[in-house]
PDB file of C-alpha atoms in Angstrom:
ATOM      1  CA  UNK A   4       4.016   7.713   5.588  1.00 49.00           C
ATOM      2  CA  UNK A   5       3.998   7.714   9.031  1.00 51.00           C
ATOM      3  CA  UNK A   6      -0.006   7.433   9.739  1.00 50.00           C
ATOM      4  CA  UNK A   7      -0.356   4.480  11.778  1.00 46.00           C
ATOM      5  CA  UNK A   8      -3.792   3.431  13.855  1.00 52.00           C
ATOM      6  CA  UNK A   9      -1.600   2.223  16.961  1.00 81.00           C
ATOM      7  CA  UNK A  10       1.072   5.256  17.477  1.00 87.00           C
ATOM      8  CA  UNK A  11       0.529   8.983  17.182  1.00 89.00           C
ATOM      9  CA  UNK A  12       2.409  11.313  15.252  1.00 88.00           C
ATOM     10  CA  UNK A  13       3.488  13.360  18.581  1.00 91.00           C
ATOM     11  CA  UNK A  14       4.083   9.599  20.446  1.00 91.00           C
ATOM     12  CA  UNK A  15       6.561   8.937  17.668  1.00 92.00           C
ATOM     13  CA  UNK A  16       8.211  12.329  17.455  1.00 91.00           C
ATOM     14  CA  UNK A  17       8.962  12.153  20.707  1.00 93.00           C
ATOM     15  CA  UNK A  18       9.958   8.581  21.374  1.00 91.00           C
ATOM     16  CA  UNK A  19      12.549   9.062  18.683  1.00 91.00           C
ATOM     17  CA  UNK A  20      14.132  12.273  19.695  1.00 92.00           C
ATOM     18  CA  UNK A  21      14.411  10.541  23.356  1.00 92.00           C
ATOM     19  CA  UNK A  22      15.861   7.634  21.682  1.00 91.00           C
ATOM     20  CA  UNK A  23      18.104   9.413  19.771  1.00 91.00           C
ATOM     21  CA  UNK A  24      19.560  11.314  22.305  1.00 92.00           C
ATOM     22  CA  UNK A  25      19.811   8.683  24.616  1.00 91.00           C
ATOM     23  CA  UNK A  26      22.010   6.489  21.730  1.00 90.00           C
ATOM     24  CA  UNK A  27      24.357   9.410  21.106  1.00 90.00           C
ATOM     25  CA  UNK A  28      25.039   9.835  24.539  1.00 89.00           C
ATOM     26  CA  UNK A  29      26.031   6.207  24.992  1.00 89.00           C
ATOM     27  CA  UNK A  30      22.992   4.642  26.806  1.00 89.00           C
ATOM     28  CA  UNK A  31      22.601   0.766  26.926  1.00 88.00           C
ATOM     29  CA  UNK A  32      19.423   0.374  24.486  1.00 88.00           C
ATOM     30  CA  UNK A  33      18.056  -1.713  27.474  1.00 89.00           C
ATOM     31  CA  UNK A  34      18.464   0.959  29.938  1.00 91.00           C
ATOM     32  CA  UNK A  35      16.714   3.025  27.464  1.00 89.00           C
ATOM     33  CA  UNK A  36      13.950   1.249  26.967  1.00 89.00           C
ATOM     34  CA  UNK A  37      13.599   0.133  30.892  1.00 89.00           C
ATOM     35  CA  UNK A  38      13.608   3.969  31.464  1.00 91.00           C
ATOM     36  CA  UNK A  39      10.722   4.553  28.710  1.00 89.00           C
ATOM     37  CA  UNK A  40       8.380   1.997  29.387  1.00 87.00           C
ATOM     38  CA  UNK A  41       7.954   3.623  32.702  1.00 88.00           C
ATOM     39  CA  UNK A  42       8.048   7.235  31.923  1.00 87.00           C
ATOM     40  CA  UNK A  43       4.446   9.595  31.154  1.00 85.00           C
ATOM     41  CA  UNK A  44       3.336   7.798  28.009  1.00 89.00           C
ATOM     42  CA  UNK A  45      -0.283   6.738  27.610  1.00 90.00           C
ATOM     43  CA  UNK A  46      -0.640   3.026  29.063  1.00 90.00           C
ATOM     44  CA  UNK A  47      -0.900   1.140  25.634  1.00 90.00           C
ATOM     45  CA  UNK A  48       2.516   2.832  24.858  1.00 90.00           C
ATOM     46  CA  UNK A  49       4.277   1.932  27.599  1.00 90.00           C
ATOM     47  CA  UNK A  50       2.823  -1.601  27.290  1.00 91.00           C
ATOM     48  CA  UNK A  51       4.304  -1.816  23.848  1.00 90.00           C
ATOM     49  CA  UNK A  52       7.829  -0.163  25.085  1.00 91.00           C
ATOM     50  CA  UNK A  53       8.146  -3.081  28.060  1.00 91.00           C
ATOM     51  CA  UNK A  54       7.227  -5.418  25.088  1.00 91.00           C
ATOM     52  CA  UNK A  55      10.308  -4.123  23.472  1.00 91.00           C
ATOM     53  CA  UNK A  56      12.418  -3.828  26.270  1.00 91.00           C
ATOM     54  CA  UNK A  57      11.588  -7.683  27.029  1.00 92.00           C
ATOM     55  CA  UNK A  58      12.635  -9.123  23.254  1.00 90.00           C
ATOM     56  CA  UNK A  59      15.703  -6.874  23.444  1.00 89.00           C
ATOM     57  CA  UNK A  60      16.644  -8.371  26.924  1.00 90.00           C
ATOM     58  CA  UNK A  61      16.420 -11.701  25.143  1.00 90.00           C
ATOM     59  CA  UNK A  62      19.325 -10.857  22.801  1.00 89.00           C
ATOM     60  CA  UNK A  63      17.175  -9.490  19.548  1.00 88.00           C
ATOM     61  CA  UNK A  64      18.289  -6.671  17.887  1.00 89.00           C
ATOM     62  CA  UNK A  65      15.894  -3.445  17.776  1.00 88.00           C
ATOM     63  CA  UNK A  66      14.419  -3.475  14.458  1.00 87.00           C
ATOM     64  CA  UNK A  67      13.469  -7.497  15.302  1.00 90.00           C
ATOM     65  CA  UNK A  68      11.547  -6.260  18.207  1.00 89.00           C
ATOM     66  CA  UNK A  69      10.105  -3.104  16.866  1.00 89.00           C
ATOM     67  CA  UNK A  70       8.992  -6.171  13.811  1.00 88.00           C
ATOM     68  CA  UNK A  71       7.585  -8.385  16.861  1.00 87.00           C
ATOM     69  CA  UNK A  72       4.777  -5.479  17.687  1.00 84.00           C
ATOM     70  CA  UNK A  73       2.721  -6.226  14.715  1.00 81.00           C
ATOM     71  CA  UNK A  74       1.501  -3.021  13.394  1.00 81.00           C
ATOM     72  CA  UNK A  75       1.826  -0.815  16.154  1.00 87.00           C
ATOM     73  CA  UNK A  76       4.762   1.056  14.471  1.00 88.00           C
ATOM     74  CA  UNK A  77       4.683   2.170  10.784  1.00 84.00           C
ATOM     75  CA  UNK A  78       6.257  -0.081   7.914  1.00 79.00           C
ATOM     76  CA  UNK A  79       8.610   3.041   7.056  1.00 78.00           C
ATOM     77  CA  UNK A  80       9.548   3.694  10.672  1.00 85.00           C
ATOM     78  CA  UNK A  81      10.693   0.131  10.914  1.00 85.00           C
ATOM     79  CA  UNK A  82      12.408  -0.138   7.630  1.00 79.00           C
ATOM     80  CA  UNK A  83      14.423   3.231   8.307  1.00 82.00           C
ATOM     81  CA  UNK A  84      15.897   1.504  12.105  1.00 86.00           C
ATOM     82  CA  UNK A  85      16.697  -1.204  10.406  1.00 83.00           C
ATOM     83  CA  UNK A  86      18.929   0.592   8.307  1.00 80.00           C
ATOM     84  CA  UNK A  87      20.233   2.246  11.354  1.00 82.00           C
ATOM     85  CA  UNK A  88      21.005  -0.463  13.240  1.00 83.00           C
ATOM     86  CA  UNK A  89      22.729  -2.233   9.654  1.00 80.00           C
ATOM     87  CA  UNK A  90      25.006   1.121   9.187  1.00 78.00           C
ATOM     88  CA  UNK A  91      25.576   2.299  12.744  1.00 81.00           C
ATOM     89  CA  UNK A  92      23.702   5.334  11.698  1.00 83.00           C
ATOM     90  CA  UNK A  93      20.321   4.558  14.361  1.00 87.00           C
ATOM     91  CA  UNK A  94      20.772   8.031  16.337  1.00 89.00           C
ATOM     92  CA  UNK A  95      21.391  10.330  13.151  1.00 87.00           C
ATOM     93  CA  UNK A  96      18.100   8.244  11.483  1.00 86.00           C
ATOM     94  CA  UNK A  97      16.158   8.445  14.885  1.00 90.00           C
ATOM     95  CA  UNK A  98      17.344  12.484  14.754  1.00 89.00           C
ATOM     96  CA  UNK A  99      15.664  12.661  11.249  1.00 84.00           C
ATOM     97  CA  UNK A 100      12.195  10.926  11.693  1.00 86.00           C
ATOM     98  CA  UNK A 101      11.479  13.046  14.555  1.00 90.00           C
ATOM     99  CA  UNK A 102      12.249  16.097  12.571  1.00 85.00           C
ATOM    100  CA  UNK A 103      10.035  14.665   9.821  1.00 81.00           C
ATOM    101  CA  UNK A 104       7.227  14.144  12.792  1.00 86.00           C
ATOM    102  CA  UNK A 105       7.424  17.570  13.930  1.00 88.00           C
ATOM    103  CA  UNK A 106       7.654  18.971  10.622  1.00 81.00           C
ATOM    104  CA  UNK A 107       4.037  17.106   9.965  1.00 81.00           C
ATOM    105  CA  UNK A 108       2.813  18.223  13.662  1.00 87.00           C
ATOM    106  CA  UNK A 109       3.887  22.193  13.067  1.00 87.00           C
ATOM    107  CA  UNK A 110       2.337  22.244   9.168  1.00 80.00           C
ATOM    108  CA  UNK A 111      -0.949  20.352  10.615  1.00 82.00           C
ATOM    109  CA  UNK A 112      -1.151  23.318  13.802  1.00 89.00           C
ATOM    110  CA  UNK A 113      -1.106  25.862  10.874  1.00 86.00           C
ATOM    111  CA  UNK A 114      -3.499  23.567   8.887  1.00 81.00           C
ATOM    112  CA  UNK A 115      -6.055  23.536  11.332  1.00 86.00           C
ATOM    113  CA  UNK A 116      -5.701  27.386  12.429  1.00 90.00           C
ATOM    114  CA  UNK A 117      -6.293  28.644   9.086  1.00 88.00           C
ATOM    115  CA  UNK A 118      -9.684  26.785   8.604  1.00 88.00           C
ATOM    116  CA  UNK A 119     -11.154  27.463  11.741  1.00 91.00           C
ATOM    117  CA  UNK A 120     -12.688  30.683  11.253  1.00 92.00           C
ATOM    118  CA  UNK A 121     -14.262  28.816   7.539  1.00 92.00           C
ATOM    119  CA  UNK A 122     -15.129  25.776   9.664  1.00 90.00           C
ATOM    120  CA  UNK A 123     -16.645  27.538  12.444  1.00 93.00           C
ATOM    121  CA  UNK A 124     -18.780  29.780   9.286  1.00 94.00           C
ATOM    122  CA  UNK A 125     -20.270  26.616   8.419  1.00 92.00           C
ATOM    123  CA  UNK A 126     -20.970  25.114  11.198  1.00 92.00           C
ATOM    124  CA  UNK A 127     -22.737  28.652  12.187  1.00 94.00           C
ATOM    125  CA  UNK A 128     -24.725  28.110   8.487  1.00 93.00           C
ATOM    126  CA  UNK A 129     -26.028  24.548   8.703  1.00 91.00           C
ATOM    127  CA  UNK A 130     -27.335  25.543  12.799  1.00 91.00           C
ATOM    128  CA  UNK A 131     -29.346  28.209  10.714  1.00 91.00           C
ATOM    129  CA  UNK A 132     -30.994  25.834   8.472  1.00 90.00           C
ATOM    130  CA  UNK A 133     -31.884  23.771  11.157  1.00 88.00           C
ATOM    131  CA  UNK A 134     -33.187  26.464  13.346  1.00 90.00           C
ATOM    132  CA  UNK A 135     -35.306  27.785   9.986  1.00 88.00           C
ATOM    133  CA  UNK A 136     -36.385  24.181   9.064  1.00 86.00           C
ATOM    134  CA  UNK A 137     -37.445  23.663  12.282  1.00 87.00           C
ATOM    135  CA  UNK A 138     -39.167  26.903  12.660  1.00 86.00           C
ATOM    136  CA  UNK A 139     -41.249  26.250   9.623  1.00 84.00           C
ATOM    137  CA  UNK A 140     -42.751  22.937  11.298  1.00 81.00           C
ATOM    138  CA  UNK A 141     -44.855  25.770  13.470  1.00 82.00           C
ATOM    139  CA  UNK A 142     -45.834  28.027  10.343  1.00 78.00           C
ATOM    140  CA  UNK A 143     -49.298  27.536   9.455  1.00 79.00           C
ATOM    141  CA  UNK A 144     -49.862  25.466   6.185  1.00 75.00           C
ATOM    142  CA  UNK A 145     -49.385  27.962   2.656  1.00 71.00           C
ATOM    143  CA  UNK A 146     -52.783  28.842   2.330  1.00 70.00           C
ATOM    144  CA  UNK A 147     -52.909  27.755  -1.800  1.00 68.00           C
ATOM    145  CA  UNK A 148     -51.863  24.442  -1.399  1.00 68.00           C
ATOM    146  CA  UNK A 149     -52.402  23.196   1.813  1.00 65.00           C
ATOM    147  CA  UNK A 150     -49.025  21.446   2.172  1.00 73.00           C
ATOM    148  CA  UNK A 151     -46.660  22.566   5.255  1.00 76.00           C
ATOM    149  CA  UNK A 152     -44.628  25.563   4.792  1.00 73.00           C
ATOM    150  CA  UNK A 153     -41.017  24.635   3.310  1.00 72.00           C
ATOM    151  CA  UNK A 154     -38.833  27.529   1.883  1.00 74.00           C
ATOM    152  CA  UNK A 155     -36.165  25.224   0.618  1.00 73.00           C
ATOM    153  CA  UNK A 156     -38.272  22.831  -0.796  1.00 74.00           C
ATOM    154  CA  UNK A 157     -36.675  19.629   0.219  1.00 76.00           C
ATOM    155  CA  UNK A 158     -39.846  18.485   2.255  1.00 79.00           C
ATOM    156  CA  UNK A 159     -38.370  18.949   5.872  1.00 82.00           C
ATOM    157  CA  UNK A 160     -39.729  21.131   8.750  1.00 81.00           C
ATOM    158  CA  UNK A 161     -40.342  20.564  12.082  1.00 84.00           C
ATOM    159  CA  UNK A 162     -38.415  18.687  14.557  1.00 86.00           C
ATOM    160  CA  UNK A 163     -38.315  15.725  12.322  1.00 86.00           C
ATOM    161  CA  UNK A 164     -37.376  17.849   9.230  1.00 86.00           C
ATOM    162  CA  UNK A 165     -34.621  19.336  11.278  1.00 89.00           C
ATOM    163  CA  UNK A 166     -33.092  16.421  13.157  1.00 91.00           C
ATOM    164  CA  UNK A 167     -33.339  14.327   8.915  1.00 90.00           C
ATOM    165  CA  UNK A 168     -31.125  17.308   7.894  1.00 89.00           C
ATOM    166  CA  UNK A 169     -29.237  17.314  10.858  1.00 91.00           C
ATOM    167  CA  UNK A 170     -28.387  13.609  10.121  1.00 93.00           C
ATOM    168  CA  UNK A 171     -27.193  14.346   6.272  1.00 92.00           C
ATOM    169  CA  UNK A 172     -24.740  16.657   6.922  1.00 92.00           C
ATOM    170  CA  UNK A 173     -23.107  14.670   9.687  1.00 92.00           C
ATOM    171  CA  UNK A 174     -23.591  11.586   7.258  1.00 93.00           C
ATOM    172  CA  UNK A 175     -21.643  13.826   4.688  1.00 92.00           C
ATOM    173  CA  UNK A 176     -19.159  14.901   6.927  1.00 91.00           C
ATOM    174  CA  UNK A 177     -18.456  11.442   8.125  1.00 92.00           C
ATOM    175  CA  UNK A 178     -17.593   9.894   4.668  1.00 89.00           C
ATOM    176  CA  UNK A 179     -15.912  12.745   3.833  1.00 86.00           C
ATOM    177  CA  UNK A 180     -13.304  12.075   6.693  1.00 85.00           C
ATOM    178  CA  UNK A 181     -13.230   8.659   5.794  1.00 84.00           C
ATOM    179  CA  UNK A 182     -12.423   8.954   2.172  1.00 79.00           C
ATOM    180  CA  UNK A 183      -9.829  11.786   3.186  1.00 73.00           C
ATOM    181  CA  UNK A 184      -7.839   9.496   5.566  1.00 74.00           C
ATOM    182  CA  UNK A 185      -8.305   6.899   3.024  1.00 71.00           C
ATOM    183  CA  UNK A 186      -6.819   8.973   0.754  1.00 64.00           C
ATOM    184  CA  UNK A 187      -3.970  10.100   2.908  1.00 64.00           C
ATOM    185  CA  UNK A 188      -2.618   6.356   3.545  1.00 62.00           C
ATOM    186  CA  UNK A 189      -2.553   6.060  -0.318  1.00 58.00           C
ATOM    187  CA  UNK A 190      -5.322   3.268   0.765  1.00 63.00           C
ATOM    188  CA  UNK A 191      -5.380   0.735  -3.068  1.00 61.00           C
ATOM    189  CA  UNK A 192      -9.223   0.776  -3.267  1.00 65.00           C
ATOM    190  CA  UNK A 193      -8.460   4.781  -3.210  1.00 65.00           C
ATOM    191  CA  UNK A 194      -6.773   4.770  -6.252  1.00 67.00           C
ATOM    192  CA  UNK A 195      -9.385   6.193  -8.978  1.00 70.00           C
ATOM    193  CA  UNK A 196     -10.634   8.587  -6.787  1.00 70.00           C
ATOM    194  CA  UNK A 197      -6.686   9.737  -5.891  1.00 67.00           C
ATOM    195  CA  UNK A 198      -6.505   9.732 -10.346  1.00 69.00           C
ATOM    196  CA  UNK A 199      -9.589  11.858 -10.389  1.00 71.00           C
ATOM    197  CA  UNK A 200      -8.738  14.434  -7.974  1.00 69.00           C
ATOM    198  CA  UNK A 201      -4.870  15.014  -9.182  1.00 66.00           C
ATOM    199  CA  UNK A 202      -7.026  15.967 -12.442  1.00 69.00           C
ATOM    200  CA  UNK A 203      -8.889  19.007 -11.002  1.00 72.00           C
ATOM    201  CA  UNK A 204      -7.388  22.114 -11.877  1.00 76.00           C
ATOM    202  CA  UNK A 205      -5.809  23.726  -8.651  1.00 70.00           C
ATOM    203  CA  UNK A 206      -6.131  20.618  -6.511  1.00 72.00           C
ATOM    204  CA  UNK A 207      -4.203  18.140  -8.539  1.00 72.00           C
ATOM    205  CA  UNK A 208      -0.839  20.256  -8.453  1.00 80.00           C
ATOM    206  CA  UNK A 209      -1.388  20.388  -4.775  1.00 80.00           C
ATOM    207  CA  UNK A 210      -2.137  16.978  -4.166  1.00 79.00           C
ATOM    208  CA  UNK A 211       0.995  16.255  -6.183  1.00 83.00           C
ATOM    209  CA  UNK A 212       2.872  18.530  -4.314  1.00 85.00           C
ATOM    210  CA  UNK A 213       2.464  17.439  -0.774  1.00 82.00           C
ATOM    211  CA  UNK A 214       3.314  14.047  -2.695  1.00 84.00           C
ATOM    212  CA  UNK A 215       6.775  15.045  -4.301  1.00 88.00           C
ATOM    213  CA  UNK A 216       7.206  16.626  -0.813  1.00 86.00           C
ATOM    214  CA  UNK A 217       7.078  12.873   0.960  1.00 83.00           C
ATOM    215  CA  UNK A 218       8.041  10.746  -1.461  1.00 87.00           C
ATOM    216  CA  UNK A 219      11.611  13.247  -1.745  1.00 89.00           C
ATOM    217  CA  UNK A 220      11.939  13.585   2.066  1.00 84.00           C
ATOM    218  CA  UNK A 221      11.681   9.473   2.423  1.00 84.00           C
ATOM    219  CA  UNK A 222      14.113   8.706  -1.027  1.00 87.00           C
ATOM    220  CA  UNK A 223      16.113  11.167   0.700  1.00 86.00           C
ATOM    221  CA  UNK A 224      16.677  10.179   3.879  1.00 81.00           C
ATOM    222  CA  UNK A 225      16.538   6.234   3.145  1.00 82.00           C
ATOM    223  CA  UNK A 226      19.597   7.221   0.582  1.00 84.00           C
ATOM    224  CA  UNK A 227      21.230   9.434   3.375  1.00 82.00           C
ATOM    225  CA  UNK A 228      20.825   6.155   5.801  1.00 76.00           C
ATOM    226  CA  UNK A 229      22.879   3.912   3.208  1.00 78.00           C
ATOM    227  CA  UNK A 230      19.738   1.764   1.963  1.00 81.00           C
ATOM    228  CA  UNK A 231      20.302   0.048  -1.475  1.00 85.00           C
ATOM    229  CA  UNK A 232      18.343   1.971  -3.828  1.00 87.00           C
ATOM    230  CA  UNK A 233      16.193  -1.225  -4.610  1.00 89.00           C
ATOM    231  CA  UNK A 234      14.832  -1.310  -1.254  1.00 86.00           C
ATOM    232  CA  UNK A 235      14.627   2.679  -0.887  1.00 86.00           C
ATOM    233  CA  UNK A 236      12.810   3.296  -3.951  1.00 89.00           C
ATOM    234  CA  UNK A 237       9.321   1.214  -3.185  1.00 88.00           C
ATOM    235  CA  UNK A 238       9.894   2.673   0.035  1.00 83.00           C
ATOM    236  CA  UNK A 239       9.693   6.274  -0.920  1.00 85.00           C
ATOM    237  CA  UNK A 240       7.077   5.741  -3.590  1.00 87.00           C
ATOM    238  CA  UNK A 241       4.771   4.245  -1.034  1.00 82.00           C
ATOM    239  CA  UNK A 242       5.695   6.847   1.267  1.00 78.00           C
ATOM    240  CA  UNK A 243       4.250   9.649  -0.939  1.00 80.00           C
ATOM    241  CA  UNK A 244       0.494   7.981  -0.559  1.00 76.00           C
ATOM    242  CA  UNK A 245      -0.112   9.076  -3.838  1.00 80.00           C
ATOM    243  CA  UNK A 246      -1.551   6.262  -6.480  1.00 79.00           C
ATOM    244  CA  UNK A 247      -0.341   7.849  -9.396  1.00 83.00           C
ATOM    245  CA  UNK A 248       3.415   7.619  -8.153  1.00 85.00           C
ATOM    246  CA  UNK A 249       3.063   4.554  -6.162  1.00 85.00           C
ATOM    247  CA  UNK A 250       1.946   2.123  -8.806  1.00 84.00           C
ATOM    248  CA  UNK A 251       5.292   3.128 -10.958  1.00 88.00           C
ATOM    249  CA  UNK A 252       7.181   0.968  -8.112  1.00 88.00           C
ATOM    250  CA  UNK A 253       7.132  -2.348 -10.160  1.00 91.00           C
ATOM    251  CA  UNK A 254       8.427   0.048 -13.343  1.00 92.00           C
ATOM    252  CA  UNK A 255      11.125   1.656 -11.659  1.00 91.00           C
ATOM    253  CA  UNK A 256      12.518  -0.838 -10.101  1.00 91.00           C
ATOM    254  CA  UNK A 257      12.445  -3.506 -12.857  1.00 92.00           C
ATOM    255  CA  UNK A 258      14.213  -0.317 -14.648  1.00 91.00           C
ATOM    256  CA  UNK A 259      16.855  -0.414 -12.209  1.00 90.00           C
ATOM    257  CA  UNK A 260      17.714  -4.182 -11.863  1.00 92.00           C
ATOM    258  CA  UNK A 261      18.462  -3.887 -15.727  1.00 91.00           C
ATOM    259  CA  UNK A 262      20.979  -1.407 -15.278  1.00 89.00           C
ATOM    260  CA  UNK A 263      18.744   1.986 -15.596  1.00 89.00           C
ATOM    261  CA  UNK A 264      20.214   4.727 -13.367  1.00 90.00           C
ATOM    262  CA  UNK A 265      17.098   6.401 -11.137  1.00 90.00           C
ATOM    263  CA  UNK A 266      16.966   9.650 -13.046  1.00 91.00           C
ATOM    264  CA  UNK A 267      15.937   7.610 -16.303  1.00 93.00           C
ATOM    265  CA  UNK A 268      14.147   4.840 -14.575  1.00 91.00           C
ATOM    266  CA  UNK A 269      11.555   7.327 -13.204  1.00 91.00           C
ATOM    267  CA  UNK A 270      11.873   9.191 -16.578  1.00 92.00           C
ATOM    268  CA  UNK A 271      10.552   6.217 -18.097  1.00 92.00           C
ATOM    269  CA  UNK A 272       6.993   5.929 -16.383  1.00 90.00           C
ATOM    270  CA  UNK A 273       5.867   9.682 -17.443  1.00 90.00           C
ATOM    271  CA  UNK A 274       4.448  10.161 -13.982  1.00 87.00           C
ATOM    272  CA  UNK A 275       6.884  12.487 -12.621  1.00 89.00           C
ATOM    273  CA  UNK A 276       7.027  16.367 -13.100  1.00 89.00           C
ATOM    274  CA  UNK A 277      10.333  17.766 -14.995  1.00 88.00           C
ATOM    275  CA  UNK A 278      11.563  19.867 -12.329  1.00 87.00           C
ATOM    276  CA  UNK A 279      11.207  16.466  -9.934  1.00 88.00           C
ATOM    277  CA  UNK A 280      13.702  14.431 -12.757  1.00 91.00           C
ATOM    278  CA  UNK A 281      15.697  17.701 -13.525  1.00 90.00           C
ATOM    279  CA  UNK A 282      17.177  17.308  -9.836  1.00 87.00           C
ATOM    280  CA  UNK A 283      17.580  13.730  -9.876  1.00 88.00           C
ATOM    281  CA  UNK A 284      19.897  14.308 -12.697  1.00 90.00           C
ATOM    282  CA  UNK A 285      22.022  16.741 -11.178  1.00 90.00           C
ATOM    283  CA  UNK A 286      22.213  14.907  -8.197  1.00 89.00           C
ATOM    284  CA  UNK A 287      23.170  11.849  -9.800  1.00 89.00           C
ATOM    285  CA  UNK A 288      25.876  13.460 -12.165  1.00 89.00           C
ATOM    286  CA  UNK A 289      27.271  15.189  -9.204  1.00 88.00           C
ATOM    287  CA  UNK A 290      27.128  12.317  -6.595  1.00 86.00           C
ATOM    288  CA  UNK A 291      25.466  14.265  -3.984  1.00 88.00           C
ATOM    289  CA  UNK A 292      21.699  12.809  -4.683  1.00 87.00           C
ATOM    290  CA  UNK A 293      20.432  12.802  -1.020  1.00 85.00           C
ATOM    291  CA  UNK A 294      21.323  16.390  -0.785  1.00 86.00           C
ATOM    292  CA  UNK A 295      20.017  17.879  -4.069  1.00 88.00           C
ATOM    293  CA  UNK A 296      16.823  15.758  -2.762  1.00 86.00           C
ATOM    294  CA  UNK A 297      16.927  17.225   0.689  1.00 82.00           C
ATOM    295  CA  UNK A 298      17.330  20.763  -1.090  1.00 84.00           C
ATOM    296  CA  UNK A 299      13.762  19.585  -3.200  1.00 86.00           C
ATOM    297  CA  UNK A 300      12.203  18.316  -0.440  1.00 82.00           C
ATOM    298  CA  UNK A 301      11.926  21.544   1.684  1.00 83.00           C
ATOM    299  CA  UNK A 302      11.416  23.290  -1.188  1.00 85.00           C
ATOM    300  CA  UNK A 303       8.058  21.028  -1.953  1.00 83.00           C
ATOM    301  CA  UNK A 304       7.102  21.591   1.582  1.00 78.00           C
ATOM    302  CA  UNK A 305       7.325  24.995   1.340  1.00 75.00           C
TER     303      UNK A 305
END
């Protein structure tokens, strides 16, 4: 949602809390930005933030100049200021993505703490094998056969045995990460292997989870920000980087331009759980849809 190559999470949950306070308190957005693009940010940062300060100077609006960067700042980031700017709702929007950014920040902290111990195990586990593979390089040969001593059976020992092994795991590791970050930015050429894995028992309704929990947090707050529910809807479905619920976008919305309400629109495609549609409903019958989707969202999170 808000993975982006250029900016980090914690550069973007900051910048908009600063900019959000600054805009509530009545600061010129020029002085603003003059003021950040000279403050402690890392150099390409501040770089970008005179880049923005310049185009604004020159009389275009914020969301044109945050649009002139290219893809420093994420597609959702920009789409939500540009709502902000359109409804005169940029601090309360500004507010909200930062709380979103810290949210993310505080659950990845806990994330990380609670598979240390596991990650440090294995890491502990695969030194072991290396130290045993290479120890068996200075065994003598097994007397029946001949052949090199190898307890495992996978023909390494030695130095050269260990360092081959060595190189595996960190080859396995490495595509691992790739295919998880993949994964994360709901990458297209990710999209079997995103079908696949919400089919394992245990791991799908997770993975479908932490997707409800995005894609209700985005609807949500686009909604809350007073963004035609055309534009909000691909918006949020892309936003849950989930395959499954982002290739219902075309569905849903051609649903909606011929009259559908959401609630059956998204009933339609069969992707969505019951409990997910069940508050849609009652937030549509009772008018208050960005705040029975607020109410889902934290409860997905949690």
């Amino acid at each position: 949602m808000f993975t982006n190559p250029s900016i980090r999470l914690r550069e973007l949950a900051e910048l908009s809390g600063r900019l959000a306070v600054s805009l509530e308190a009545g600061v010129d957005i020029r002085q603003t930005l003059a003021r950040e693009s000279t403050a402690q940010w890392r150099p390409r940062l501040r770089e970008e933030l005179h880049a923005l300060k310049q185009a604004v100077d020159r009389g275009s609006s914020v969301t044109e100049a945050l649009r002139s960067r290219g893809a420093f700042f994420p597609p959702l980031f920009l789409q939500l200021v540009a709502v902000g700017e359109e409804t005169g709702k940029l601090p309360d929007v500004l507010h909200r993505v930062a709380e979103h950014c810290e949210l993310r920040l505080r659950l990845r902290r806990e994330f990380l703490t609670a598979i240390a111990w596991p990650a440090i195990q294995l890491g502990l586990a695969v030194g072991v094998l290396g130290l045993a593979i290479l120890a068996m390089g200075f065994l003598p040969p097994m007397p029946d056969t001949g052949k090199p001593f190898d307890i495992f059976g996978l023909g390494l020992y030695g130095l050269s045995g260990m360092l081959t092994f060595f190189a595996i795991v960190g080859g396995i590791v490495a595509v691992l990460a790739v295919l998880g970050v993949a994964v994360q930015q709901g990458l297209a050429w990710t999209s079997g292997m995103q079908r696949a894995l919400a089919a394992v028992p245990g791991l799908g309704s997770a993975l479908r989870t932490l997707a409800l929990a995005r894609l209700t947090w985005a609807l949500q707050l686009t909604l809350e920000a007073g963004m035609d529910v055309l534009r909000a809807v691909p918006l949020a479905l892309r936003a849950s980087a989930h395959a499954p619920y982002m290739e219902q976008s075309e569905e849903v919305v051609r649903a909606l331009r011929q009259g559908a309400d959401l609630t059956r629109a998204m009933t339609q495609t069969q992707a969505f759980p019951g409990d997910f549609i069940d508050a849609l409903h009652v937030g549509e019958e009772s008018g208050r849809l960005p705040e029975q989707l607020a109410v889902l969202s934290r409860q997905y999170q949690d």
